[in-house]
Short mmCIF file of C-alpha atoms and ligand atoms in Angstrom, two decimals:
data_model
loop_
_atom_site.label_atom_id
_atom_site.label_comp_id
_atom_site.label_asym_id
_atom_site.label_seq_id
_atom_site.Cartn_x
_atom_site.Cartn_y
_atom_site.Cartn_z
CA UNK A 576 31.19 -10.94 -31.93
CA UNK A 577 32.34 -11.63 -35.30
CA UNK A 578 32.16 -8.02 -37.72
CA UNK A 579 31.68 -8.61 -41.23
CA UNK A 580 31.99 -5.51 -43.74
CA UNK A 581 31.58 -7.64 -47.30
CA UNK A 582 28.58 -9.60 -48.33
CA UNK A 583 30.78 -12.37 -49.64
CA UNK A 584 32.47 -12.77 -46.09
CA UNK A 585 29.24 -12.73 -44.16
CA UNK A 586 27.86 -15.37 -46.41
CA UNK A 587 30.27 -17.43 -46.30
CA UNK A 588 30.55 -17.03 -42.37
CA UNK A 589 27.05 -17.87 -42.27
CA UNK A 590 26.49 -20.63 -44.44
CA UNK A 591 29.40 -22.55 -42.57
CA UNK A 592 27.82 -21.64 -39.21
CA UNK A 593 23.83 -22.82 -40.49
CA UNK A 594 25.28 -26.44 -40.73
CA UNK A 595 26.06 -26.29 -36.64
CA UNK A 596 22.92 -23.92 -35.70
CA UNK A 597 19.51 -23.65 -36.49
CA UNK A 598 18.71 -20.53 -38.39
CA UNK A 599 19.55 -16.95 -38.49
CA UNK A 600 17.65 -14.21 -36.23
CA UNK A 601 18.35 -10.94 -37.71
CA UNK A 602 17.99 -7.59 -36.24
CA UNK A 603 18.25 -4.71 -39.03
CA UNK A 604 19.35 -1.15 -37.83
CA UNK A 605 20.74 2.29 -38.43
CA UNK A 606 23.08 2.47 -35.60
CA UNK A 607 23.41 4.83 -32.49
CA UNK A 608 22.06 2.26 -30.87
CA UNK A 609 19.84 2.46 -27.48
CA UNK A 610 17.86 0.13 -25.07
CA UNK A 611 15.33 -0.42 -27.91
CA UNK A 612 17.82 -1.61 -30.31
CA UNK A 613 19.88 -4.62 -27.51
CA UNK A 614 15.77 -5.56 -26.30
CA UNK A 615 15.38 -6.88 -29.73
CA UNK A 616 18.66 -8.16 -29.54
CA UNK A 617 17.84 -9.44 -26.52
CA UNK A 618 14.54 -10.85 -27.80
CA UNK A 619 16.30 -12.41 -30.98
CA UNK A 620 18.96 -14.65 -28.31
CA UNK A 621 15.96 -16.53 -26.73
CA UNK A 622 15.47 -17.83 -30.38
CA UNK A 623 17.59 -20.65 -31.45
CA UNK A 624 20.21 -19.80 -33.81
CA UNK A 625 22.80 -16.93 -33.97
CA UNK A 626 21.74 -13.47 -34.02
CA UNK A 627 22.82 -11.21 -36.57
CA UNK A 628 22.13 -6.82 -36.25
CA UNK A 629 23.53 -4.82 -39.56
CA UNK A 630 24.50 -1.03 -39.18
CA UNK A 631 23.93 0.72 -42.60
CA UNK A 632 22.55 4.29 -42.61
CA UNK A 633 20.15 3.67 -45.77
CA UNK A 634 20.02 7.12 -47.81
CA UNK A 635 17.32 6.02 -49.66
CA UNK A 636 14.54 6.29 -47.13
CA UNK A 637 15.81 10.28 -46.12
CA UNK A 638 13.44 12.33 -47.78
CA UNK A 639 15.45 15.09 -45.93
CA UNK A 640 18.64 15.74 -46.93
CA UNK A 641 20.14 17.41 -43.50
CA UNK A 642 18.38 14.96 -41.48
CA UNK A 643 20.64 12.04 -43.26
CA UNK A 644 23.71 14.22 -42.65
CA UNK A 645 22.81 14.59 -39.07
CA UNK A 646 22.10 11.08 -38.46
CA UNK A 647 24.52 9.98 -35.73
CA UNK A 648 27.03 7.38 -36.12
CA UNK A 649 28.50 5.82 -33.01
CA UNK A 650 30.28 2.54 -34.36
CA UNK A 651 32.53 2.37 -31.63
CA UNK A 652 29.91 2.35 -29.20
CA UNK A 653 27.60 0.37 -31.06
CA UNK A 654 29.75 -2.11 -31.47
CA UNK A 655 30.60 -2.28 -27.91
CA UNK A 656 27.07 -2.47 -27.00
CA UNK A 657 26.59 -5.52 -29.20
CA UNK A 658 29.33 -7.46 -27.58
CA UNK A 659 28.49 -6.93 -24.19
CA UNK A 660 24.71 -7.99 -25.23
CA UNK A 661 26.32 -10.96 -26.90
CA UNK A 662 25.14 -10.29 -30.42
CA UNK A 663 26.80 -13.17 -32.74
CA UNK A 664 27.63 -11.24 -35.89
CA UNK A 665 27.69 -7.56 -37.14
CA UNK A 666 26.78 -6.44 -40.50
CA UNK A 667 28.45 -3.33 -41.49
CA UNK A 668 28.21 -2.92 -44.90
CA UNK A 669 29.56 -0.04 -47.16
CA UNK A 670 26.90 2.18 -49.58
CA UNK A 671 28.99 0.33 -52.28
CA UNK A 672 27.79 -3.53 -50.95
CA UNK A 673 24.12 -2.62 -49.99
CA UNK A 674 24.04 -0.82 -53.69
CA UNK A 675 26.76 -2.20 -55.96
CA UNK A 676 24.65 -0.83 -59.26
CA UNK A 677 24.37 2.40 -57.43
CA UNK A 678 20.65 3.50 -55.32
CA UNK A 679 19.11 4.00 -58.88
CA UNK A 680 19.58 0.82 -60.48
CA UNK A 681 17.78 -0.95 -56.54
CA UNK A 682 13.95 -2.30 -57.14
CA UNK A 683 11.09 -0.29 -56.17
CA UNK A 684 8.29 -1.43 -54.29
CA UNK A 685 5.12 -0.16 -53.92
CA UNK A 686 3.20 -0.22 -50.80
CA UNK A 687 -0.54 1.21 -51.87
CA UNK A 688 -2.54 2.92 -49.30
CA UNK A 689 0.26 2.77 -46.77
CA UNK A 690 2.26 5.31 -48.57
CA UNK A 691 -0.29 7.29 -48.28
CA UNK A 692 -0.92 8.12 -45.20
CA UNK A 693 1.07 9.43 -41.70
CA UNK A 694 5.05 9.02 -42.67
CA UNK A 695 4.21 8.33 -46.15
CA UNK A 696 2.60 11.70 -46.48
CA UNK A 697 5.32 13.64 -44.27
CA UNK A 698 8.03 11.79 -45.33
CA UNK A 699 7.32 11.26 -49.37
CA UNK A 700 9.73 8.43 -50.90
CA UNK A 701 10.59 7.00 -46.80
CA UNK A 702 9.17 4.14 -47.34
CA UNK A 703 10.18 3.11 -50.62
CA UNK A 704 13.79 3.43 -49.12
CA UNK A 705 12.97 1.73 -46.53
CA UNK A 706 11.58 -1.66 -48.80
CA UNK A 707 14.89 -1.23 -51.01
CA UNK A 708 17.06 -1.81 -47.97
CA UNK A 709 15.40 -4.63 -46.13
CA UNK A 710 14.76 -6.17 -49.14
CA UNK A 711 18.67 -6.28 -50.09
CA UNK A 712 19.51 -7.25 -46.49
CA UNK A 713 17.22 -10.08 -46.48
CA UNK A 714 18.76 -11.25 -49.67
CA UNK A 715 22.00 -11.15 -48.31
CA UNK A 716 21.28 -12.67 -44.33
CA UNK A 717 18.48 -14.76 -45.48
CA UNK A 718 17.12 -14.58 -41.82
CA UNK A 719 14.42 -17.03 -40.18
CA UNK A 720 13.38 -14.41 -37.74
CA UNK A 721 13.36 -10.99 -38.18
CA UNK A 722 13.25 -8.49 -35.15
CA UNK A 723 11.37 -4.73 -35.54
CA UNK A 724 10.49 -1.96 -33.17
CA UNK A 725 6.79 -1.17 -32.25
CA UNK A 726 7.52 2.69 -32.48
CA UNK A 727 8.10 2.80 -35.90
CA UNK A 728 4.56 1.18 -36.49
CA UNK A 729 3.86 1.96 -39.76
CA UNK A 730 7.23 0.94 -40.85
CA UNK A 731 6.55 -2.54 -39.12
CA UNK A 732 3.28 -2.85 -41.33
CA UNK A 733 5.18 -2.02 -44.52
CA UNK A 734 7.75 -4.30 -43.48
CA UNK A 735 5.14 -6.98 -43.23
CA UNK A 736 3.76 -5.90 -46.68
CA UNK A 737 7.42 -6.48 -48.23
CA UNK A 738 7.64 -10.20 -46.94
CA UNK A 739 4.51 -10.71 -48.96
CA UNK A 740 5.58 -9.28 -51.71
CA UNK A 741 9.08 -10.94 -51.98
CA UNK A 742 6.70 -14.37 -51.37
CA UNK A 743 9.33 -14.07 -48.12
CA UNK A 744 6.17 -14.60 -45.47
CA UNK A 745 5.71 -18.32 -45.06
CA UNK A 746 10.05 -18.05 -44.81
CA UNK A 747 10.67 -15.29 -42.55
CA UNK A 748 8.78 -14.81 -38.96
CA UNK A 749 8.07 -11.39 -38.43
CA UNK A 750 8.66 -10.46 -34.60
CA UNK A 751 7.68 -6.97 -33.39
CA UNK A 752 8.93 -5.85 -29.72
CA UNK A 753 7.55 -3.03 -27.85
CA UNK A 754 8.65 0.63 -27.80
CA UNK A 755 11.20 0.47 -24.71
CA UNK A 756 10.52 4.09 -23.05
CA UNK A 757 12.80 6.56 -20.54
CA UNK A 758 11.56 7.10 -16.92
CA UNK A 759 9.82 10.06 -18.12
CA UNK A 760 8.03 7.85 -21.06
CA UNK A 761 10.14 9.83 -24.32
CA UNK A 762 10.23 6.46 -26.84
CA UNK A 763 14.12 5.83 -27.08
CA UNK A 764 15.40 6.64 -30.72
CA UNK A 765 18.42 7.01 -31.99
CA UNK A 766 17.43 10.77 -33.09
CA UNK A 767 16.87 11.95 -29.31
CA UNK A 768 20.96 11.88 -29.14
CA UNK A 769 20.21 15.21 -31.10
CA UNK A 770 17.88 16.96 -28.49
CA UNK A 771 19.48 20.07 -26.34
CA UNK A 772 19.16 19.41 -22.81
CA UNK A 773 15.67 21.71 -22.69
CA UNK A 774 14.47 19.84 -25.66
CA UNK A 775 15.40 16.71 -24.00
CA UNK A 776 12.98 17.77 -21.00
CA UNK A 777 10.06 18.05 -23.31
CA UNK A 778 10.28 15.66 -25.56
CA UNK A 779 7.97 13.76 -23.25
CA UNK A 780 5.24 15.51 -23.84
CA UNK A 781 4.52 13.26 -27.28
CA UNK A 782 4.10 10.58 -25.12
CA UNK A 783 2.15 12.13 -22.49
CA UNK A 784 0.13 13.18 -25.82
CA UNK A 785 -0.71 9.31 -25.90
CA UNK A 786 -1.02 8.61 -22.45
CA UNK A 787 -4.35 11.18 -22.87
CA UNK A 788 -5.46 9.78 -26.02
CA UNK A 789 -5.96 6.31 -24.12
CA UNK A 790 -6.96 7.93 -20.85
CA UNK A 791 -9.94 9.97 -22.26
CA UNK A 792 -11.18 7.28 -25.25
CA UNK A 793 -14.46 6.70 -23.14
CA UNK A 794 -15.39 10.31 -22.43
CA UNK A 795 -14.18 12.36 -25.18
CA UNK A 796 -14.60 12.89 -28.92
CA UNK A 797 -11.28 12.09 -30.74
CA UNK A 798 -10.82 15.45 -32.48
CA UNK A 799 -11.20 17.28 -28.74
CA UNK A 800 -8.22 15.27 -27.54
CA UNK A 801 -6.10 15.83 -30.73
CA UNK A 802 -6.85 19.66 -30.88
CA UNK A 803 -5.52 19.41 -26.77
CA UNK A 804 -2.53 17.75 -27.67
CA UNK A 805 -1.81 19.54 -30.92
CA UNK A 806 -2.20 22.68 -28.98
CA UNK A 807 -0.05 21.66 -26.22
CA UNK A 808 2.77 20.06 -28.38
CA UNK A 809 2.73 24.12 -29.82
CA UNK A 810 3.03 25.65 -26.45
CA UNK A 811 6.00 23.22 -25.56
CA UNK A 812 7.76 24.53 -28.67
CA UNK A 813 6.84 21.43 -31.33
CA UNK A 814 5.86 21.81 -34.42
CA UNK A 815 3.24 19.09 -34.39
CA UNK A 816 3.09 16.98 -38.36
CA UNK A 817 0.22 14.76 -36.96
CA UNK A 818 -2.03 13.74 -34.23
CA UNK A 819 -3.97 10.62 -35.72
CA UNK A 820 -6.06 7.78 -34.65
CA UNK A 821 -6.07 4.49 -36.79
CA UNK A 822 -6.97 1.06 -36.78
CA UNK A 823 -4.23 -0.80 -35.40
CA UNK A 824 -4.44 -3.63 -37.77
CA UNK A 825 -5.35 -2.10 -41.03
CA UNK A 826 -3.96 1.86 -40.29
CA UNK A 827 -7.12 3.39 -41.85
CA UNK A 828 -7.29 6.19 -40.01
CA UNK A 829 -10.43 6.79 -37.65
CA UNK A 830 -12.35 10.04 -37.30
CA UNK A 831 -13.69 9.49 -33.69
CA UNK A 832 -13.03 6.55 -30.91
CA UNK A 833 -14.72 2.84 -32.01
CA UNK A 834 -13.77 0.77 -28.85
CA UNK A 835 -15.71 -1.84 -30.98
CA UNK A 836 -11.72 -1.90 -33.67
CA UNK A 837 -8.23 -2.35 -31.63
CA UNK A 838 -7.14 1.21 -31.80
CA UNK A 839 -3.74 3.01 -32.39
CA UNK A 840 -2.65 6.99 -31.79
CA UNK A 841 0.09 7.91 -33.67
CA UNK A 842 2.29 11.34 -33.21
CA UNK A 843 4.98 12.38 -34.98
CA UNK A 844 6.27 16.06 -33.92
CA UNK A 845 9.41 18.11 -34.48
CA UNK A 846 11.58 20.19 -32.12
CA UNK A 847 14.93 22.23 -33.16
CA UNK A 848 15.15 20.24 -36.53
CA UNK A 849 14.61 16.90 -34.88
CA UNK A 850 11.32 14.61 -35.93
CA UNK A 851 10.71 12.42 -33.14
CA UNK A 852 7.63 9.77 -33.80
CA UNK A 853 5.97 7.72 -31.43
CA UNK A 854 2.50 5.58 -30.91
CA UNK A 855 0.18 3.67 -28.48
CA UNK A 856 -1.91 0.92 -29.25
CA UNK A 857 -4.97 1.73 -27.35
CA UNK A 858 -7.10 -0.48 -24.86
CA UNK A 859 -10.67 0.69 -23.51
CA UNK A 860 -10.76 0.96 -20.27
CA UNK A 861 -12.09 -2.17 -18.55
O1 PAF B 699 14.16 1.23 -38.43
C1 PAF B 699 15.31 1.37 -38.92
O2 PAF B 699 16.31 1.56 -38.22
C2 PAF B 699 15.46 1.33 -40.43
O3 PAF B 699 14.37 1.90 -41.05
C3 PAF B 699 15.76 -0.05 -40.98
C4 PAF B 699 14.61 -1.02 -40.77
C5 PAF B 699 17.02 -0.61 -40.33
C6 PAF B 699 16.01 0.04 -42.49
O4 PAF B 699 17.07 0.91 -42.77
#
């Protein structure tokens, strides 16, 4: 694996490579990487081309200033986990390459009723930060694929929205890969690393939270369900930010259970200063 740290190098690199291979699969992250991050790594090597993954902790989509300084950073490891999963290229840019005219001075895009809901309510400004990176990255790898995470759902929809935007969507194939999960279900994040061992034993219960949701969508109200899982997120310790049903395609968020729209529960819960998120598409029973 070749490890570029200037935007100059890595272009070069990868114009001189495009003449020999047939596009660039890109897989943008934060680092402290985990099974999630090396499936869509994974996922990204059965398309033809070499596969690029960038490590840059964006501060512009931390709303919360402790939570960016607690972030964990793990190059060595990272990088060792990209070589061994036979990642071409790593991105690891400085705050100065990503923003040479300083965060300010980066465009702003706005992502209407999206914002406005779930993390863009909890976390005000997120997503904003979130466009301004991914936006500069794509600039700079000019990727034919890129790869994204099912648990951060929203962000994959915003994501989506910023391709249109940029005019980027007839260039860029958008590929979303599942949530990859730990035996006892917890959605592998990079923020778990910050869970206590007792913390670490709960955590689950978000996703047994979901695993309810779907069980009882034929023979409960939704606001029943929610007020059981809010409740037992509580008793576990949580501070619960939301229990919500949406549409899955549009995110409008749904009062009661319509098996008639595809369906998605969304949870996003903190414990001991961490905010772990998490969601299931949802399937009526057959
Ligand atoms: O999902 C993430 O890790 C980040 O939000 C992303 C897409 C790499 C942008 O910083």
């Amino acid at each position: 694996m070749v490890i570029f740290k200037k935007v100059g190098d890595l272009q070069a690199y990868l114009s001189d490579k495009n003449k020999s291979h047939s596009g660039v699969n890109f897989v943008p992250t934060m680092g402290a990487l985990h099974q999630g991050h090396l499936s869509l790594i994974q996922l990204a090597k059965q398309h033809s081309g070499i596969t690029v993954c960038s490590v840059f902790v964006n501060p512009t989509q931390f709303n919360n200033a402790i939570d960016f300084e607690k972030y964990p950073i793990t190059i060595a490891e990272d990088i060792a986990l990209l070589t061994d999963a036979g990642c071409d290229v790593l991105f690891l840019p400085s705050q100065q390459e990503i923003y040479p005219d300083g965060t300010d001075k980066a465009p702003s895009f706005d992502f209407g009723y999206l914002e406005t809901i779930l993390e863009g309510v909890h976390r005000p400004g997120h997503f904003k930060g979130v466009g301004q990176v991914v936006a500069r990255l794509l600039d700079i790898v000019k990727p034919e694929c890129l790869f994204l995470g099912q648990k951060d759902y929203q962000q994959c929809m915003v994501i989506k929205m910023l391709l249109e935007k940029l005019k980027l969507d007839s260039k860029i194939q958008l590929i979303t890969a599942p949530t990859i999960r730990e035996d006892d279900g917890l959605a592998m994040s990079s923020r778990n690393r910050r869970l206590t061992p007792s913390q670490r034993t709960i955590a689950s219960t978000i996703y047994q939270c979901l695993v309810s949701i779907q069980a009882k969508l034929q023979t409960e109200k939704f606001e029943v369900v929610q007020k059981e899982c809010i409740d037992l997120l509580k008793d576990k310790g949580f501070a619960p930010e939301y229990v919500s049903l949406a549409n899955a395609t549009t995110l409008s968020l749904m009062d009661d259970y319509n098996i008639d729209v595809p369906m998605v529960a969304l949870i996003a819960a903190e414990i001991g200063g961490v905010r772990l998120i998490d969601n299931m598409v949802l399937n009526p029973v057959q």
